[in-house]
Coordinates of C-alpha atoms in Angstrom, one line a residue:
M1 CA 0.0 0.0 0.0
N2 CA 1.4 3.3 -1.0
L3 CA 0.6 6.1 1.4
P4 CA -0.3 9.2 -0.7
L5 CA 0.9 12.6 0.4
P6 CA -2.1 14.3 2.0
S7 CA -3.9 17.0 0.1
S8 CA -5.8 19.9 1.6
T9 CA -9.1 18.9 0.0
T10 CA -9.5 15.4 1.3
T11 CA -11.7 14.6 4.3
L12 CA -12.4 11.5 6.3
A13 CA -15.7 9.8 5.6
A14 CA -15.6 8.1 9.0
F15 CA -15.9 11.4 10.8
Q16 CA -18.6 13.0 8.6
Q17 CA -21.5 11.8 10.7
P18 CA -23.4 14.7 12.1
K19 CA -24.0 13.3 15.6
L20 CA -23.4 10.3 17.8
T21 CA -26.0 7.6 17.3
R22 CA -25.9 6.5 20.9
P23 CA -25.3 8.3 24.2
F24 CA -21.6 9.1 24.6
F25 CA -21.0 7.6 28.0
H26 CA -22.7 4.4 26.9
V27 CA -19.6 4.0 24.6
I28 CA -17.2 4.0 27.5
R29 CA -19.3 2.3 30.2
S30 CA -18.0 -1.2 29.7
V31 CA -14.5 -0.8 28.3
S32 CA -11.3 -1.4 30.1
S33 CA -9.3 1.4 31.5
R34 CA -6.1 -0.4 30.7
P35 CA -4.8 -2.1 27.6
G36 CA -4.9 -5.9 27.5
R37 CA -1.7 -7.8 28.1
R38 CA -0.1 -9.7 25.2
K39 CA -0.4 -13.5 25.4
S40 CA 2.9 -15.3 25.6
G41 CA 2.9 -18.9 24.4
S42 CA 6.4 -19.4 23.1
H43 CA 9.3 -20.9 25.1
E44 CA 11.3 -17.7 24.4
S45 CA 8.6 -15.6 26.0
S46 CA 8.4 -18.0 29.0
S47 CA 12.2 -17.7 29.5
S48 CA 12.1 -13.9 29.2
S49 CA 9.3 -13.8 31.7
E50 CA 11.3 -16.0 34.2
A51 CA 14.3 -13.7 33.8
E52 CA 12.1 -10.6 34.4
E53 CA 10.6 -12.2 37.5
L54 CA 14.1 -12.9 39.0
V55 CA 15.2 -9.4 38.2
S56 CA 12.1 -8.0 39.9
L57 CA 12.8 -10.1 42.9
V58 CA 16.4 -8.8 43.1
M59 CA 15.2 -5.2 42.7
R60 CA 12.7 -5.6 45.6
N61 CA 15.2 -7.1 47.9
F62 CA 17.9 -4.4 48.1
S63 CA 17.9 -1.1 49.9
D64 CA 20.3 1.4 51.5
K65 CA 20.7 -1.0 54.4
K66 CA 20.9 -4.1 52.3
P67 CA 23.4 -3.7 49.4
L68 CA 22.6 -5.0 45.9
V69 CA 25.7 -7.2 45.8
T70 CA 24.4 -9.0 48.9
T71 CA 21.2 -9.8 47.2
L72 CA 23.0 -10.9 44.0
D73 CA 25.2 -13.3 46.2
K74 CA 22.0 -14.8 47.5
Y75 CA 20.9 -15.7 44.0
V76 CA 24.4 -16.4 42.6
K77 CA 23.4 -19.8 41.2
L78 CA 20.6 -18.3 39.1
V79 CA 21.9 -14.9 37.9
R80 CA 23.6 -14.8 34.5
T81 CA 24.4 -12.2 31.9
E82 CA 20.8 -11.8 30.6
H83 CA 19.7 -11.0 34.2
C84 CA 22.4 -8.4 34.5
F85 CA 21.4 -6.7 31.3
L86 CA 17.8 -6.4 32.6
L87 CA 19.2 -5.1 35.9
F88 CA 21.2 -2.4 34.0
E89 CA 17.9 -1.3 32.4
Q90 CA 15.9 -1.2 35.6
L91 CA 18.5 0.5 37.6
G92 CA 18.9 3.1 34.9
K93 CA 15.2 3.8 34.9
T94 CA 15.2 4.4 38.7
D95 CA 18.2 6.7 38.5
N96 CA 20.4 4.2 40.4
W97 CA 23.0 4.3 37.7
L98 CA 25.8 3.9 40.2
Q99 CA 24.4 0.5 41.2
C100 CA 25.0 -0.6 37.6
L101 CA 28.7 -0.4 38.2
E102 CA 28.3 -2.5 41.3
V103 CA 26.5 -5.2 39.3
F104 CA 29.2 -4.9 36.6
R105 CA 32.0 -5.5 39.2
W106 CA 30.0 -8.4 40.7
M107 CA 29.7 -9.9 37.2
Q108 CA 33.5 -9.7 36.6
K109 CA 34.1 -11.9 39.7
Q110 CA 31.8 -14.7 38.5
R111 CA 33.2 -17.8 36.8
W112 CA 30.8 -17.5 33.9
Y113 CA 31.8 -13.9 33.1
I114 CA 33.6 -13.3 29.8
A115 CA 34.6 -9.8 28.8
D116 CA 32.1 -8.9 26.0
N117 CA 31.4 -5.9 23.9
G118 CA 27.7 -6.4 24.5
V119 CA 28.0 -5.8 28.2
Y120 CA 30.1 -2.6 27.7
S121 CA 27.7 -1.3 25.0
K122 CA 24.8 -1.8 27.3
L123 CA 26.5 0.0 30.2
I124 CA 27.7 2.9 28.0
S125 CA 24.1 3.2 26.7
V126 CA 22.7 3.4 30.2
M127 CA 25.3 5.9 31.4
G128 CA 24.6 8.1 28.3
K129 CA 20.8 8.1 28.9
K130 CA 21.5 9.4 32.4
G131 CA 23.8 12.1 31.1
Q132 CA 26.9 10.5 32.7
I133 CA 29.1 11.1 29.6
R134 CA 32.4 10.9 31.6
M135 CA 31.4 7.5 33.0
A136 CA 30.4 6.3 29.6
M137 CA 33.8 7.3 28.2
W138 CA 35.5 5.6 31.2
L139 CA 33.7 2.4 30.4
F140 CA 34.8 2.8 26.7
S141 CA 38.4 3.0 27.9
E142 CA 38.0 0.2 30.4
M143 CA 36.6 -2.0 27.6
R144 CA 39.8 -1.6 25.5
N145 CA 42.0 -2.2 28.6
S146 CA 40.2 -5.5 29.2
G147 CA 41.2 -6.7 25.8
C148 CA 37.9 -6.2 24.0
R149 CA 38.2 -4.6 20.5
P150 CA 35.5 -1.9 19.8
D151 CA 33.0 -2.8 17.2
T152 CA 30.2 -1.0 15.5
S153 CA 27.7 -1.5 18.4
V154 CA 30.1 0.0 20.9
Y155 CA 30.7 3.1 18.8
N156 CA 26.9 3.4 18.3
A157 CA 26.5 3.4 22.1
V158 CA 29.3 6.0 22.4
I159 CA 27.7 8.3 19.8
S160 CA 24.3 7.9 21.5
A161 CA 25.8 8.7 24.9
H162 CA 27.3 12.0 23.6
L163 CA 24.0 13.0 22.0
H164 CA 22.4 12.9 25.5
S165 CA 24.7 15.7 26.7
R166 CA 23.3 19.2 27.3
D167 CA 25.5 20.9 24.7
K168 CA 23.9 19.6 21.6
S169 CA 26.1 21.5 19.2
K170 CA 29.3 20.1 20.7
A171 CA 27.7 16.6 20.9
L172 CA 26.8 16.6 17.2
T173 CA 30.3 17.6 16.3
K174 CA 31.8 14.8 18.4
A175 CA 29.2 12.3 17.0
M176 CA 30.3 13.2 13.5
G177 CA 33.9 12.8 14.5
Y178 CA 33.3 9.2 15.6
F179 CA 31.2 8.6 12.5
E180 CA 34.1 9.6 10.2
K181 CA 36.5 7.5 12.3
M182 CA 34.3 4.5 12.0
K183 CA 34.5 4.7 8.2
G184 CA 38.2 3.9 8.3
M185 CA 37.9 0.9 10.6
E186 CA 37.0 -2.5 9.2
R187 CA 35.3 -3.8 12.4
C188 CA 33.5 -0.6 13.0
S189 CA 32.0 0.4 9.7
P190 CA 28.8 2.5 10.2
S191 CA 25.7 0.3 10.2
I192 CA 22.2 1.4 9.4
V193 CA 21.8 1.9 13.2
T194 CA 24.6 4.5 13.1
Y195 CA 23.0 6.4 10.3
N196 CA 19.6 6.3 12.0
I197 CA 21.0 7.7 15.3
L198 CA 22.8 10.6 13.5
L199 CA 19.9 11.3 11.1
R200 CA 17.4 11.6 13.9
A201 CA 19.7 13.8 16.0
F202 CA 20.3 16.3 13.2
A203 CA 16.6 16.3 12.3
Q204 CA 15.8 17.1 16.0
A205 CA 18.4 19.9 15.7
K206 CA 16.6 21.2 12.6
N207 CA 19.8 20.9 10.6
V208 CA 18.2 19.9 7.3
E209 CA 21.4 20.4 5.3
Q210 CA 23.3 17.9 7.4
V211 CA 20.4 15.4 7.2
D212 CA 20.4 15.7 3.4
S213 CA 24.2 15.2 3.4
L214 CA 23.9 12.0 5.6
L215 CA 21.2 10.7 3.3
K216 CA 23.4 11.2 0.3
D217 CA 26.2 9.4 2.1
L218 CA 23.8 6.6 3.0
D219 CA 22.8 6.3 -0.7
E220 CA 26.4 6.0 -1.8
S221 CA 27.3 3.3 0.9
V222 CA 26.6 -0.4 1.0
V223 CA 24.1 0.2 3.8
T224 CA 20.4 0.1 3.0
P225 CA 17.9 2.4 4.8
D226 CA 15.1 0.7 6.7
I227 CA 11.7 1.7 8.1
F228 CA 13.4 3.0 11.3
T229 CA 15.5 5.4 9.1
F230 CA 12.4 7.1 7.8
N231 CA 10.2 6.9 10.9
G232 CA 13.0 8.5 13.0
L233 CA 13.2 11.4 10.5
I234 CA 9.4 11.8 10.1
D235 CA 9.1 11.8 13.9
A236 CA 11.8 14.4 14.5
Y237 CA 10.6 16.7 11.8
G238 CA 7.0 16.2 12.9
K239 CA 7.7 17.1 16.5
N240 CA 9.5 20.2 15.3
G241 CA 6.5 21.2 13.2
M242 CA 8.5 21.0 10.0
I243 CA 5.7 19.6 7.9
K244 CA 7.3 20.2 4.5
E245 CA 10.5 18.4 5.5
M246 CA 8.4 15.6 7.0
E247 CA 6.4 15.1 3.8
H248 CA 9.7 15.1 1.8
V249 CA 10.9 12.2 3.9
L250 CA 7.6 10.4 3.3
S251 CA 8.1 10.8 -0.5
R252 CA 11.6 9.4 -0.2
M253 CA 10.3 6.5 1.8
K254 CA 7.9 5.6 -1.0
S255 CA 10.7 5.8 -3.6
N256 CA 12.6 3.3 -1.5
Q257 CA 9.7 0.9 -1.8
L258 CA 9.1 0.9 1.9
K259 CA 5.5 0.6 3.2
P260 CA 4.5 2.7 6.2
D261 CA 3.9 0.7 9.4
I262 CA 1.7 1.7 12.3
I263 CA 4.4 3.8 13.8
T264 CA 4.6 5.9 10.6
F265 CA 0.8 6.3 10.5
N266 CA 0.7 7.4 14.2
I267 CA 3.6 9.9 13.8
L268 CA 1.9 11.5 10.8
I269 CA -1.5 11.6 12.5
D270 CA 0.0 13.2 15.6
S271 CA 2.1 15.7 13.6
Y272 CA -0.7 16.9 11.4
G273 CA -3.0 17.0 14.4
K274 CA -0.7 19.2 16.4
K275 CA -0.5 21.7 13.5
Q276 CA -4.3 21.5 13.3
E277 CA -4.1 20.3 9.7
F278 CA -7.1 18.0 10.3
Q279 CA -7.9 17.3 6.7
K280 CA -4.5 15.8 6.2
M281 CA -4.7 14.0 9.5
E282 CA -8.0 12.5 8.5
Q283 CA -6.7 11.4 5.1
V284 CA -3.8 9.6 6.8
F285 CA -6.3 7.9 9.1
R286 CA -8.3 6.7 6.1
S287 CA -5.2 5.4 4.5
L288 CA -4.5 3.5 7.7
L289 CA -7.9 1.9 7.7
Q290 CA -7.4 0.8 4.1
S291 CA -4.0 -0.7 4.8
K292 CA -2.9 -4.0 6.4
E293 CA -2.1 -2.1 9.6
K294 CA -4.6 -1.6 12.4
P295 CA -5.1 1.6 14.5
T296 CA -3.7 1.3 18.0
I297 CA -4.6 3.1 21.2
P298 CA -2.1 5.9 20.6
T299 CA -3.7 6.5 17.2
F300 CA -7.0 7.5 18.8
N301 CA -5.5 9.2 21.8
S302 CA -3.6 11.6 19.6
M303 CA -6.7 12.4 17.5
I304 CA -8.8 13.0 20.6
T305 CA -6.2 15.2 22.1
N306 CA -5.6 17.4 19.0
Y307 CA -9.3 17.7 18.2
G308 CA -9.8 18.8 21.9
K309 CA -7.2 21.5 21.7
A310 CA -9.0 22.8 18.6
R311 CA -12.3 22.7 20.6
L312 CA -13.8 20.2 18.2
R313 CA -15.7 18.2 20.8
E314 CA -18.1 16.3 18.4
K315 CA -15.1 15.1 16.3
A316 CA -13.3 13.9 19.4
E317 CA -16.3 12.0 20.6
L318 CA -16.7 10.4 17.2
V319 CA -13.1 9.2 17.4
L320 CA -13.9 7.4 20.7
E321 CA -17.0 5.8 19.1
K322 CA -14.9 4.7 16.1
M323 CA -12.3 3.3 18.5
V324 CA -14.8 1.1 20.3
D325 CA -16.5 0.0 17.0
L326 CA -13.1 -1.2 15.7
G327 CA -12.6 -3.3 18.9
C328 CA -9.8 -1.1 20.4
R329 CA -10.3 -0.8 24.1
P330 CA -9.6 2.6 25.6
S331 CA -6.8 2.8 28.2
Y332 CA -6.5 5.0 31.2
I333 CA -4.5 7.4 29.0
T334 CA -7.6 7.6 26.7
Y335 CA -9.7 8.7 29.6
E336 CA -7.1 11.4 30.5
C337 CA -7.2 12.6 26.9
L338 CA -11.0 12.8 27.0
I339 CA -11.0 14.7 30.3
M340 CA -8.5 17.2 28.9
M341 CA -10.6 17.4 25.7
Y342 CA -13.7 18.4 27.7
G343 CA -11.6 20.9 29.6
H344 CA -10.5 22.6 26.4
C345 CA -14.1 22.5 25.1
D346 CA -15.6 24.3 28.2
S347 CA -17.4 21.1 29.2
V348 CA -16.0 20.6 32.7
S349 CA -19.1 18.9 33.9
K350 CA -18.6 16.2 31.3
A351 CA -14.9 15.9 32.3
R352 CA -16.0 15.4 36.0
E353 CA -18.6 12.9 35.1
L354 CA -16.0 10.8 33.3
F355 CA -13.5 11.3 36.1
D356 CA -16.1 10.0 38.6
R357 CA -16.7 6.9 36.5
V358 CA -13.0 6.2 36.6
M359 CA -12.9 6.8 40.4
E360 CA -15.9 4.4 40.9
S361 CA -14.3 1.6 38.8
E362 CA -12.1 -1.1 40.3
K363 CA -9.2 -0.3 38.0
E364 CA -5.8 0.9 39.3
K365 CA -5.9 4.7 39.9
K366 CA -3.2 6.8 38.3
V367 CA -2.0 10.2 39.5
S368 CA -1.9 11.4 35.9
T369 CA -5.7 10.9 35.8
L370 CA -6.2 13.1 38.8
N371 CA -3.8 15.7 37.4
S372 CA -5.9 15.8 34.2
M373 CA -9.1 16.5 36.1
L374 CA -7.4 19.2 38.2
E375 CA -5.9 20.8 35.1
A376 CA -9.3 20.8 33.3
Y377 CA -10.7 22.7 36.3
C378 CA -7.8 25.2 36.4
M379 CA -7.7 25.9 32.7
N380 CA -11.4 27.0 33.0
G381 CA -10.6 29.3 36.0
L382 CA -12.2 27.0 38.5
S383 CA -9.4 27.0 41.1
I384 CA -11.8 26.6 44.0
E385 CA -13.4 23.5 42.5
A386 CA -10.0 22.1 41.8
H387 CA -8.9 22.6 45.4
V388 CA -12.2 21.0 46.7
L389 CA -11.5 17.9 44.6
F390 CA -7.8 17.9 45.7
E391 CA -8.8 18.0 49.4
S392 CA -11.4 15.3 48.9
I393 CA -8.8 13.0 47.1
H394 CA -6.2 13.8 49.7
S395 CA -8.5 12.8 52.5
S396 CA -10.0 9.7 50.9
K397 CA -6.7 8.6 49.2
A398 CA -8.8 7.5 46.2
F399 CA -5.9 8.5 43.9
P400 CA -2.2 8.7 44.6
I401 CA -0.9 12.3 44.9
H402 CA 2.5 13.2 43.4
Y403 CA 4.9 16.0 43.5
S404 CA 3.6 16.9 40.0
T405 CA 0.1 17.4 41.4
Y406 CA 1.4 20.1 43.8
K407 CA 3.4 21.8 41.1
L408 CA 0.4 21.9 38.8
L409 CA -1.9 23.4 41.4
Y410 CA 0.7 25.9 42.7
K411 CA 1.2 27.2 39.1
A412 CA -2.6 27.5 38.6
Y413 CA -3.3 29.1 41.9
T414 CA -0.5 31.6 41.5
K415 CA -1.6 32.5 38.0
A416 CA -5.2 33.0 39.3
D417 CA -3.7 35.1 42.1
T418 CA -5.6 33.0 44.8
K419 CA -3.2 33.5 47.6
D420 CA -5.4 31.7 50.2
L421 CA -5.3 28.6 48.1
V422 CA -1.6 28.9 47.6
Q423 CA -1.1 29.0 51.4
K424 CA -3.5 26.0 51.9
L425 CA -1.5 24.0 49.3
L426 CA 1.8 24.8 50.8
S427 CA 0.5 23.9 54.3
C428 CA -0.7 20.6 52.9
M429 CA 2.7 19.9 51.3
D430 CA 4.4 20.7 54.6
K431 CA 2.2 18.1 56.4
D432 CA 2.9 15.5 53.7
G433 CA 6.6 16.1 54.0
I434 CA 6.9 17.4 50.4
I435 CA 9.7 20.0 50.5
P436 CA 9.4 22.6 47.8
N437 CA 12.8 24.0 46.8
K438 CA 13.7 27.0 44.6
K439 CA 13.5 24.8 41.5
F440 CA 9.9 23.8 42.4
F441 CA 8.8 27.5 42.4
L442 CA 10.8 28.4 39.3
D443 CA 9.5 25.5 37.3
A444 CA 5.9 26.1 38.4
L445 CA 6.2 29.8 37.6
G446 CA 8.2 29.4 34.4
A447 CA 5.6 30.8 32.1
F448 CA 5.2 34.0 34.2
G449 CA 8.3 34.2 36.3
S450 CA 9.1 37.7 35.1
A451 CA 6.0 39.2 36.6
P452 CA 6.7 41.2 39.8
T453 CA 3.8 39.5 41.6
N454 CA 5.2 36.1 41.0
Q455 CA 8.8 37.0 41.9
K456 CA 7.3 38.1 45.2
A457 CA 5.5 34.8 45.5
V458 CA 8.7 32.9 45.3
G459 CA 10.2 35.1 48.0
D460 CA 7.2 34.8 50.2
N461 CA 7.0 31.0 49.9
K462 CA 10.5 29.8 49.8
G463 CA 10.8 30.2 53.5
L464 CA 8.7 27.1 53.9
S465 CA 11.7 25.0 52.6
K466 CA 14.3 27.0 54.5
H467 CA 13.9 25.3 57.8
R468 CA 13.2 21.8 56.4
G469 CA 15.9 21.4 53.8
R470 CA 15.5 20.6 50.2
K471 CA 13.8 17.7 48.4

């Protein structure tokens, strides 16, 4: 199936119905608030599941008082390289990147350990994602000292690590330096993964000239572009709102005889939706329905969100009906998108009705759902209603309350100049042991930090954290 470039005159027949044919809340009454789990029947899935369970057990059984190495020693007969790889990922996600080095040192002491490029690549990647560039480069040096010869995967990890640094211009220069070095090394010739990493990075930096130069280099090499090449570029340009460049990549993708997958469709739908080019968005959705691919939950969530921001309530509701008709069960994120959509469309009562349904359900409650309802109230100038709901949830503990909840409300209350609510909120934070520091106030007031009133607010309130320390 060839995905045509959207035109400005095409509309989606599926969304041309004038009204819903059944009550809106009937559509969402019996659907799940979470996506279904994938069934795993293969031996490989079973082995993977067992490895994940062991890693979860290890993660649960270590703390400040009980070192991770002690827990690993307890399961020494079971833990192998694949478990350590999973541990690196989990520790990286929880900001315990230093623990990754402890696991690595523990690995090196085991009889089964063999110095391997894969282990170093994984660790360099984890350190890069956490912004620990010096540590990543130390591992790169350590790898060579251990007798391992760098290969393409290691250099790809090093390039990715540099691209996570704050100085993007310097990072891109270093990345290109490694890229040119790789070309002259037999074991380290750039792979399609190398090109994909660099192409996406330069597209994110809006450097179209360098992207075109890399694509030309790719065409002249023995490496063949894949679906990830084009999806990465389409996504980067789309997120930057560079629609013309995005469409040019789509045309190039077609000329390479590559069919769009569901990721391609979802990126295009979201990119057009954010620019409120809804006719093009709808044409892409129609092309998706006519293809072998099937819409996913993010497909519909994106459309609901973007229609909502444009205050097109009926279109957003029709998306939900279409979603259910196609057998795609809404997730909790779908409900959050709907709540925010109603907030944008001045239908706060509908948002609250939906929120109450979620609260009454037996499904797991997410702090993001609560934040969505509070934000819907606040964007409509209903700060008092937001605080009443917050106090009710805080008292009943029906939903978890997070640092982000307090930041959201503080920003809204300050913007609305409701000083009494600000003080109540700060008092509540104090009781809960939530310590607001200077960063909390600056982040919350980022949009209006230059206003004299808000500068005073920071000065008035930062005393709360002065005697308690910082979070």
